[in-house]
Short mmCIF file of C-alpha atoms and ligand atoms in Angstrom, two decimals:
data_model
loop_
_atom_site.label_atom_id
_atom_site.label_comp_id
_atom_site.label_asym_id
_atom_site.label_seq_id
_atom_site.Cartn_x
_atom_site.Cartn_y
_atom_site.Cartn_z
CA MET A 1 64.75 99.28 98.57
CA ALA A 2 63.85 101.09 101.78
CA ASP A 3 65.22 99.55 104.96
CA ILE A 4 62.35 97.95 106.88
CA GLN A 5 64.37 96.76 109.87
CA VAL A 6 63.51 98.55 113.09
CA ASN A 7 65.17 98.99 116.43
CA LEU A 8 62.77 98.40 119.31
CA CYS A 9 64.32 99.15 122.72
CA GLY A 10 67.81 98.35 121.46
CA ARG A 11 66.76 95.12 119.80
CA ALA A 12 66.91 94.85 115.99
CA LEU A 13 63.76 93.41 114.43
CA LYS A 14 64.01 92.16 110.84
CA ALA A 15 60.63 93.76 110.04
CA PRO A 16 58.44 96.42 111.67
CA PHE A 17 55.28 94.29 111.83
CA ILE A 18 54.44 92.54 115.10
CA LEU A 19 51.68 89.98 115.52
CA GLY A 20 49.41 91.46 118.22
CA SER A 21 48.16 89.36 121.11
CA GLY A 22 45.06 87.46 120.00
CA PRO A 23 43.73 84.20 118.65
CA LEU A 24 46.62 83.83 116.19
CA SER A 25 49.03 83.77 119.10
CA TYR A 26 47.41 80.92 121.01
CA SER A 27 50.57 78.75 121.19
CA GLY A 28 54.33 78.65 120.64
CA ALA A 29 53.80 77.12 117.19
CA SER A 30 51.53 79.99 116.18
CA LEU A 31 54.20 82.54 117.15
CA VAL A 32 56.74 80.65 115.06
CA ALA A 33 54.36 80.63 112.08
CA ALA A 34 53.95 84.43 112.25
CA CYS A 35 57.69 85.09 112.54
CA GLU A 36 58.52 82.63 109.74
CA ALA A 37 55.95 84.40 107.56
CA GLY A 38 57.75 87.72 108.09
CA ALA A 39 56.64 89.25 111.39
CA GLY A 40 59.48 90.97 113.24
CA ALA A 41 58.10 89.66 116.54
CA ALA A 42 54.95 88.05 117.91
CA VAL A 43 53.02 88.73 121.12
CA THR A 44 51.64 85.76 123.06
CA LYS A 45 48.01 85.56 124.16
CA THR A 46 47.86 87.28 127.53
CA LEU A 47 49.14 85.04 130.34
CA ARG A 48 47.21 85.22 133.58
CA ALA A 49 47.17 83.26 136.85
CA ARG A 50 44.24 81.17 135.58
CA PRO A 51 43.47 80.11 131.99
CA ALA A 52 40.50 81.76 130.32
CA ASP A 53 37.10 80.14 130.06
CA ASN A 54 35.55 81.93 127.09
CA PRO A 55 31.84 82.48 126.40
CA PHE A 56 30.31 81.19 123.16
CA PRO A 57 30.36 82.71 120.64
CA HIS A 58 33.15 85.18 121.24
CA MET A 59 34.14 86.47 117.78
CA VAL A 60 31.93 88.02 115.11
CA ALA A 61 32.63 89.74 111.80
CA ALA A 62 31.42 93.33 111.97
CA GLY A 63 31.92 95.06 108.62
CA PRO A 64 34.87 95.13 106.22
CA GLY A 65 38.08 94.06 107.97
CA THR A 66 36.48 94.53 111.37
CA ILE A 67 35.80 92.11 114.25
CA ILE A 68 33.98 92.39 117.55
CA ASN A 69 35.20 89.94 120.18
CA GLY A 70 34.49 88.87 123.70
CA GLU A 71 37.58 86.67 123.92
CA LYS A 72 39.47 86.70 127.19
CA TRP A 73 43.16 85.97 127.79
CA ALA A 74 45.12 82.72 127.11
CA ASP A 75 43.20 79.48 127.42
CA LEU A 76 46.46 77.59 128.04
CA THR A 77 47.87 77.76 131.57
CA ALA A 78 50.70 80.17 132.33
CA GLU A 79 52.76 77.08 133.32
CA GLN A 80 52.32 75.62 129.85
CA TRP A 81 53.37 78.88 128.22
CA ILE A 82 56.42 79.13 130.49
CA ASN A 83 57.50 75.48 130.33
CA GLU A 84 56.58 74.61 126.75
CA GLU A 85 55.23 77.27 124.41
CA ILE A 86 57.76 80.10 124.88
CA PRO A 87 60.79 77.74 124.88
CA TYR A 88 59.36 76.04 121.76
CA ALA A 89 59.00 79.39 119.94
CA LYS A 90 62.45 80.56 121.05
CA ALA A 91 64.12 77.34 119.93
CA ARG A 92 62.69 77.97 116.44
CA GLY A 93 63.90 81.55 116.16
CA ALA A 94 60.74 83.51 116.97
CA VAL A 95 61.10 86.90 118.63
CA VAL A 96 58.69 86.53 121.54
CA ILE A 97 56.86 89.29 123.36
CA ALA A 98 55.18 87.73 126.38
CA SER A 99 51.89 89.43 127.22
CA VAL A 100 51.22 89.46 130.98
CA GLY A 101 47.98 90.69 132.55
CA HIS A 102 46.08 92.10 134.29
CA THR A 103 47.05 92.84 137.90
CA PRO A 104 50.20 93.72 139.91
CA GLU A 105 49.91 90.34 141.70
CA GLU A 106 49.97 88.47 138.39
CA ALA A 107 52.89 90.56 137.16
CA ARG A 108 54.77 89.70 140.38
CA GLU A 109 54.07 86.01 139.85
CA LEU A 110 54.63 85.69 136.11
CA VAL A 111 57.26 88.08 134.76
CA GLU A 112 60.37 86.32 136.11
CA PRO A 113 59.41 82.83 134.86
CA VAL A 114 58.41 84.32 131.51
CA ALA A 115 61.81 86.03 131.16
CA ARG A 116 63.60 82.85 132.24
CA ALA A 117 61.65 80.93 129.61
CA GLY A 118 63.36 83.11 127.01
CA ALA A 119 60.88 85.89 126.20
CA ASP A 120 62.61 88.79 124.44
CA PHE A 121 60.18 91.45 125.70
CA ILE A 122 57.26 91.64 128.12
CA GLU A 123 54.07 93.49 127.25
CA LEU A 124 51.98 94.40 130.28
CA VAL A 125 48.25 94.73 129.71
CA SER A 126 45.43 95.76 132.00
CA TYR A 127 41.80 96.76 131.58
CA ARG A 128 42.41 99.53 134.12
CA GLU A 129 44.84 102.37 133.79
CA ASP A 130 45.53 102.64 137.54
CA THR A 131 46.98 99.13 137.75
CA MET A 132 49.64 99.72 135.07
CA VAL A 133 52.09 101.71 137.21
CA PRO A 134 52.14 99.08 140.02
CA MET A 135 52.44 96.37 137.36
CA LEU A 136 55.44 98.18 135.85
CA GLU A 137 57.02 98.57 139.29
CA GLU A 138 56.60 94.85 140.04
CA THR A 139 58.02 93.97 136.63
CA LYS A 140 60.94 96.36 136.34
CA LYS A 141 62.48 95.27 139.64
CA ARG A 142 62.33 91.62 138.54
CA VAL A 143 63.45 91.46 134.90
CA ASN A 144 66.03 93.07 132.63
CA ILE A 145 64.30 92.52 129.29
CA PRO A 146 62.45 95.50 127.75
CA VAL A 147 58.92 96.08 129.01
CA LEU A 148 56.08 97.52 126.94
CA ALA A 149 52.96 98.98 128.52
CA LYS A 150 49.82 98.42 126.42
CA MET A 151 47.45 101.38 126.51
CA SER A 152 43.71 101.35 125.91
CA PRO A 153 42.03 103.83 123.56
CA ASN A 154 39.28 104.04 126.19
CA TRP A 155 41.49 105.81 128.71
CA PRO A 156 40.70 109.54 128.88
CA ASP A 157 44.21 111.04 129.08
CA LEU A 158 46.67 109.00 127.05
CA PRO A 159 49.55 111.53 127.12
CA GLY A 160 49.23 111.75 130.92
CA ALA A 161 49.07 107.98 131.32
CA ALA A 162 52.02 107.52 128.95
CA GLY A 163 54.06 109.95 131.06
CA ARG A 164 53.29 107.97 134.23
CA PHE A 165 54.18 104.66 132.53
CA LEU A 166 57.47 105.98 131.14
CA ALA A 167 58.36 107.40 134.57
CA ALA A 168 57.61 103.97 136.10
CA GLY A 169 60.13 102.40 133.71
CA ALA A 170 58.18 101.37 130.60
CA ASP A 171 60.70 100.95 127.79
CA ALA A 172 58.06 101.30 125.08
CA LEU A 173 54.31 101.78 124.72
CA THR A 174 51.86 99.72 122.73
CA VAL A 175 49.25 102.17 121.49
CA ALA A 176 46.53 101.04 121.52
CA ASP A 177 44.13 98.15 122.15
CA SER A 178 40.57 97.16 121.19
CA TYR A 179 37.90 99.85 121.60
CA GLY A 180 34.70 99.36 123.53
CA PRO A 181 32.57 98.00 124.83
CA VAL A 182 30.42 97.83 121.69
CA LEU A 183 27.27 95.89 120.72
CA ARG A 184 25.84 94.13 117.64
CA LEU A 185 22.45 92.43 117.45
CA ASP A 186 20.98 89.69 115.25
CA ILE A 187 17.83 91.32 113.79
CA ARG A 188 16.24 87.90 113.13
CA THR A 189 16.41 86.69 116.71
CA ALA A 190 16.75 90.05 118.54
CA ARG A 191 19.65 88.48 120.41
CA PRO A 192 23.18 89.84 120.84
CA VAL A 193 25.70 88.28 118.46
CA LEU A 194 28.21 87.56 121.24
CA GLY A 195 27.86 85.37 124.32
CA SER A 196 29.69 87.77 126.64
CA PRO A 197 27.86 89.62 129.47
CA TYR A 198 25.06 91.73 127.88
CA GLY A 199 26.49 90.71 124.50
CA PHE A 200 29.05 93.51 124.79
CA GLY A 201 32.39 93.10 123.02
CA TRP A 202 35.50 94.85 121.76
CA LEU A 203 36.04 96.41 118.35
CA THR A 204 39.20 95.67 116.35
CA GLY A 205 40.41 95.95 112.76
CA ALA A 206 39.72 98.45 109.99
CA ALA A 207 37.06 100.47 111.85
CA LEU A 208 39.56 101.07 114.64
CA LYS A 209 42.33 102.67 112.57
CA PRO A 210 41.37 106.37 112.90
CA ILE A 211 41.01 105.95 116.67
CA THR A 212 44.41 104.29 116.91
CA LEU A 213 46.06 106.96 114.76
CA ARG A 214 44.72 109.68 117.03
CA CYS A 215 45.98 107.79 120.10
CA VAL A 216 49.45 107.23 118.62
CA ALA A 217 49.74 110.87 117.56
CA GLU A 218 48.57 112.16 120.95
CA VAL A 219 51.21 110.10 122.74
CA ALA A 220 53.95 110.85 120.19
CA LEU A 221 53.26 114.59 120.35
CA ALA A 222 53.71 114.51 124.13
CA HIS A 223 56.61 112.05 124.56
CA LYS A 224 59.72 110.90 122.75
CA ALA A 225 59.05 107.20 123.25
CA ALA A 226 59.19 103.98 121.28
CA ILE A 227 55.61 103.22 120.21
CA VAL A 228 54.12 100.06 118.74
CA GLY A 229 51.10 101.37 116.79
CA LEU A 230 48.45 98.63 117.04
CA GLY A 231 44.89 98.85 115.75
CA GLY A 232 43.38 98.76 112.30
CA VAL A 233 46.43 98.19 110.12
CA GLY A 234 45.60 95.97 107.15
CA ASN A 235 47.89 97.10 104.35
CA ALA A 236 51.09 99.03 103.60
CA GLU A 237 49.23 102.35 103.30
CA ASP A 238 47.79 101.91 106.80
CA ALA A 239 51.27 101.05 108.06
CA VAL A 240 52.78 104.23 106.61
CA GLU A 241 49.99 106.27 108.21
CA MET A 242 50.78 104.65 111.55
CA LEU A 243 54.49 105.44 111.15
CA LEU A 244 53.82 109.06 110.16
CA ALA A 245 51.66 109.45 113.30
CA GLY A 246 54.66 108.48 115.42
CA ALA A 247 54.87 104.68 115.57
CA THR A 248 58.25 102.97 115.73
CA ALA A 249 56.84 99.53 114.87
CA ILE A 250 53.41 98.33 113.79
CA GLY A 251 51.15 95.73 115.39
CA VAL A 252 48.71 93.65 113.37
CA CYS A 253 46.06 91.34 114.79
CA THR A 254 42.69 91.37 112.96
CA ALA A 255 44.12 91.63 109.43
CA ALA A 256 46.31 88.60 110.14
CA ILE A 257 43.25 86.68 111.38
CA ASN A 258 41.37 87.55 108.19
CA LYS A 259 44.19 87.02 105.71
CA GLY A 260 46.43 84.51 107.47
CA VAL A 261 50.02 85.02 108.62
CA LYS A 262 51.18 85.23 105.00
CA ILE A 263 50.06 88.86 105.30
CA PHE A 264 53.36 89.59 107.08
CA GLY A 265 55.47 88.76 104.01
CA GLU A 266 53.16 90.82 101.80
CA LEU A 267 53.21 93.75 104.21
CA ASN A 268 57.02 93.71 104.30
CA ARG A 269 57.31 93.75 100.51
CA LYS A 270 54.63 96.36 99.94
CA LEU A 271 55.83 98.63 102.74
CA ALA A 272 59.38 98.65 101.35
CA ALA A 273 58.05 99.57 97.88
CA LEU A 274 55.69 102.23 99.24
CA LEU A 275 58.39 103.85 101.38
CA ASP A 276 60.57 103.99 98.26
CA GLU A 277 57.77 105.62 96.27
CA LEU A 278 57.18 108.19 99.01
CA GLY A 279 60.89 108.98 99.31
CA TYR A 280 61.59 107.51 102.74
CA PRO A 281 64.85 105.51 102.89
CA SER A 282 63.71 103.56 105.94
CA VAL A 283 60.88 102.88 108.35
CA ALA A 284 62.67 105.06 110.91
CA ALA A 285 62.78 107.98 108.45
CA ALA A 286 58.98 107.95 108.14
CA SER A 287 58.31 107.65 111.86
CA GLY A 288 56.71 110.78 113.30
CA ARG A 289 56.84 112.75 110.04
CA ALA A 290 53.23 113.94 110.37
CA LEU A 291 53.66 115.36 113.85
CA SER A 292 54.87 118.83 112.82
CA HIS A 293 51.69 119.14 110.70
CA LEU A 294 49.36 118.39 113.64
CA ARG A 295 48.59 121.82 115.05
CA ALA A 296 46.15 123.02 117.67
CA GLY A 297 44.71 125.76 115.46
CA GLU A 298 42.13 125.31 112.70
CA GLN A 299 43.04 125.63 109.03
CA LYS A 300 41.11 128.46 107.43
CA GLU A 301 42.57 128.70 103.94
CA LYS A 302 39.82 127.74 101.48
CA LEU A 303 40.32 124.78 99.19
CA VAL A 304 41.91 125.32 95.80
CA PHE A 305 40.99 122.43 93.50
CA GLN A 306 42.98 120.93 90.65
CA TYR A 307 41.30 118.63 88.14
CA ASP A 308 43.10 116.35 85.68
CA PRO A 309 40.60 115.09 83.06
CA GLY A 310 43.22 112.61 81.84
CA LYS A 311 42.96 110.71 85.15
CA CYS A 312 39.18 111.06 85.53
CA ASN A 313 37.02 107.99 84.82
CA ARG A 314 33.72 109.93 85.26
CA CYS A 315 32.65 107.76 88.19
CA LEU A 316 30.75 110.91 89.24
CA LEU A 317 31.20 110.33 92.98
CA CYS A 318 32.35 113.94 93.34
CA VAL A 319 29.06 115.05 91.78
CA THR A 320 26.57 112.65 93.35
CA ARG A 321 27.99 112.78 96.88
CA CYS A 322 28.47 116.54 97.15
CA PRO A 323 26.03 117.37 99.97
CA TYR A 324 25.48 120.85 98.49
CA GLY A 325 25.02 119.90 94.82
CA ALA A 326 27.93 122.19 93.98
CA ARG A 327 29.71 119.96 91.44
CA THR A 328 28.92 119.19 87.82
CA LEU A 329 30.88 117.11 85.33
CA ARG A 330 30.06 117.31 81.66
CA GLU A 331 30.17 114.31 79.32
CA ASP A 332 33.36 115.78 77.78
CA LYS A 333 34.97 115.99 81.26
CA VAL A 334 34.61 119.68 81.90
CA MET A 335 34.35 120.02 85.67
CA GLY A 336 32.10 122.72 87.08
CA LEU A 337 31.89 124.11 90.60
CA ASP A 338 29.18 126.41 91.96
CA GLU A 339 31.35 128.57 94.20
CA GLY A 340 28.27 129.96 95.92
CA GLN A 341 27.21 126.49 97.09
CA CYS A 342 30.67 124.97 97.78
CA ARG A 343 31.57 125.07 101.51
CA SER A 344 35.17 123.84 101.00
CA CYS A 345 34.24 120.69 102.96
CA GLY A 346 36.71 118.66 100.90
CA TYR A 347 34.66 115.46 100.66
CA CYS A 348 34.78 115.32 96.83
CA VAL A 349 38.59 115.18 96.75
CA SER A 350 38.70 112.40 99.33
CA LEU A 351 36.33 110.31 97.17
CA CYS A 352 38.39 110.49 93.98
CA ARG A 353 40.12 107.11 93.72
CA GLN A 354 41.80 108.15 90.47
CA GLY A 355 43.57 111.18 91.94
CA ALA A 356 41.94 113.32 89.20
CA LEU A 357 40.55 115.80 91.70
CA THR A 358 43.09 117.11 94.22
CA SER A 359 43.38 120.19 96.39
CA ASN A 360 45.86 122.26 98.34
CA TYR A 361 45.07 119.99 101.35
CA LEU A 362 44.83 116.51 99.87
CA ALA A 363 47.20 115.18 97.24
CA GLY A 364 45.18 112.06 96.51
CA PRO A 365 42.51 109.68 97.79
CA VAL A 366 42.54 108.67 101.46
C1 LIG B 1 39.78 87.84 119.14
C2 LIG B 1 40.77 88.77 119.76
C3 LIG B 1 41.40 88.43 120.94
C4 LIG B 1 42.31 89.29 121.55
N1 LIG B 1 42.94 88.92 122.69
C5 LIG B 1 43.86 89.74 123.26
C6 LIG B 1 44.59 89.34 124.41
O1 LIG B 1 44.47 88.22 124.91
N2 LIG B 1 45.43 90.24 124.96
C7 LIG B 1 45.64 91.49 124.44
O2 LIG B 1 46.43 92.26 124.98
N3 LIG B 1 44.99 91.88 123.32
C8 LIG B 1 44.10 91.04 122.73
N4 LIG B 1 43.45 91.43 121.59
C9 LIG B 1 43.66 92.81 121.07
C10 LIG B 1 44.75 92.86 120.00
O3 LIG B 1 46.01 92.52 120.52
C11 LIG B 1 44.83 94.26 119.40
O4 LIG B 1 45.15 95.17 120.42
C12 LIG B 1 43.53 94.71 118.74
O5 LIG B 1 42.95 93.64 118.06
C13 LIG B 1 43.74 95.87 117.79
O6 LIG B 1 44.56 95.50 116.71
P1 LIG B 1 43.96 95.10 115.25
O7 LIG B 1 43.02 96.18 114.85
O8 LIG B 1 45.15 94.94 114.37
O9 LIG B 1 43.24 93.82 115.48
C14 LIG B 1 42.58 90.55 120.95
C15 LIG B 1 41.97 90.88 119.72
C16 LIG B 1 41.09 90.00 119.13
C17 LIG B 1 40.49 90.37 117.79
#
C-alpha cells in the first residue's frame, strides 16, 4: 500500500488530511474526534481577542457538496482555548494547528500562549493580505513552532504574496480559503439566505475545488514551499488532484461537515488504494507531478479520439451534449463523428463516465 504519511515542516503526520478551521473545530473535543477518525492534524476555529457573535442564519447548503457561510471566528474565548481546549486536545493525542487571526496586534497577544498551551503549529489567517507579513513578523520572533500563512483565493497575486510570506518566515502556506463574497436568495421571500451584512457570504466545498487547484498550482509553480491544499476536497480523487497541483498535505472542511469526521478514515483508505492504482508509492511522490505539464502556451494539436464499444453503455451524453451536433452513436455502438462540425472542444470525452470515449488529452472522465 502507498505510504500516506506526510512530513509537514519537519513534523511527521500519520495521514495527509487536515481538518480545516471551521464549525467542526469548535472545541478541543472536536479536534480529538477528527484526529481519532484519521485526520493527520486539526486546525482550531480562529482565535481572536474577542469571541465571535455570529449572525443568524450563518450557514446554508448551496448545491452538491457546497456551503455558503457567514460564520465568523471562534465563539469560545481565546482564554478558554489556551487554558482548556488546546491542552485537552493535546492530552488526548491530537495534532493541533492553532488558527490565529486577524491582525498583528492579535498575533502579538495570542501566539505565545497558544504555543505554551501545546499547539504543534500556528496557522495565521487574515482577511487582508497586507496584514499577513506583520503578523508573521510578530509571530516568528515569539514562537519556535512551525507557522503556516493562510492565503485567500481572492488576493490578486498569490505567487507574489507567497514570496513575501516565505521571506517573512512562513514555514508553510495554506492555499487557500473560502471564496467570496457571494450571494444566494430565497425566491419565495425575496430575502437573502444568510443573516450577514447584505446577506453576503463565503463559498466553500465542491464548487471551490477548481479555484483552489489553480491557486495551489500558481503558488507551487513559483515557490518550492510546503503547501496545505484546502478547498473543495471531498474524495480521494480530489485529494490526488490537489497533490498533483503541488500540495504537500490536504485540508478538508466542508466535506467533513457534510459526511462527519469518519470521512478521514475513508479518505485515508481510498487515497492509499488510488495512489497504488496510479503508480505512486507515496503521497510525497504524487506531490507536484502535474506542474511540468502546466505550460504558458496553448495546446494546438487537434483531438484524436479512441472509442471502446465494450465499455460504452450508450448513455448518449456524448451525442446529446455535443454543442455542434457532431456525434452520432448507432444502436449497434458504431460511433460517428462529423469532422466538419467537430471543433475539438473535448466536452464529449469529459462526459464519458465509462471511459469508453478517450482522447490524446484525456485518459478518462474528470
Ligand atoms: C462554516 C465555516 C466556517 C469557517 N470558519 C473558519 C474560521 O474560523 N477560520 C478560518 O481560517 N477558516 C474558516 N473556514 C474556512 C475553511 O477553513 C476552509 O478554508 C474552507 O472551508 C475551504 O475548504 P473546504 O472547501 O474543504 O470547506 C470556515 C468554513 C466554513 C464552511
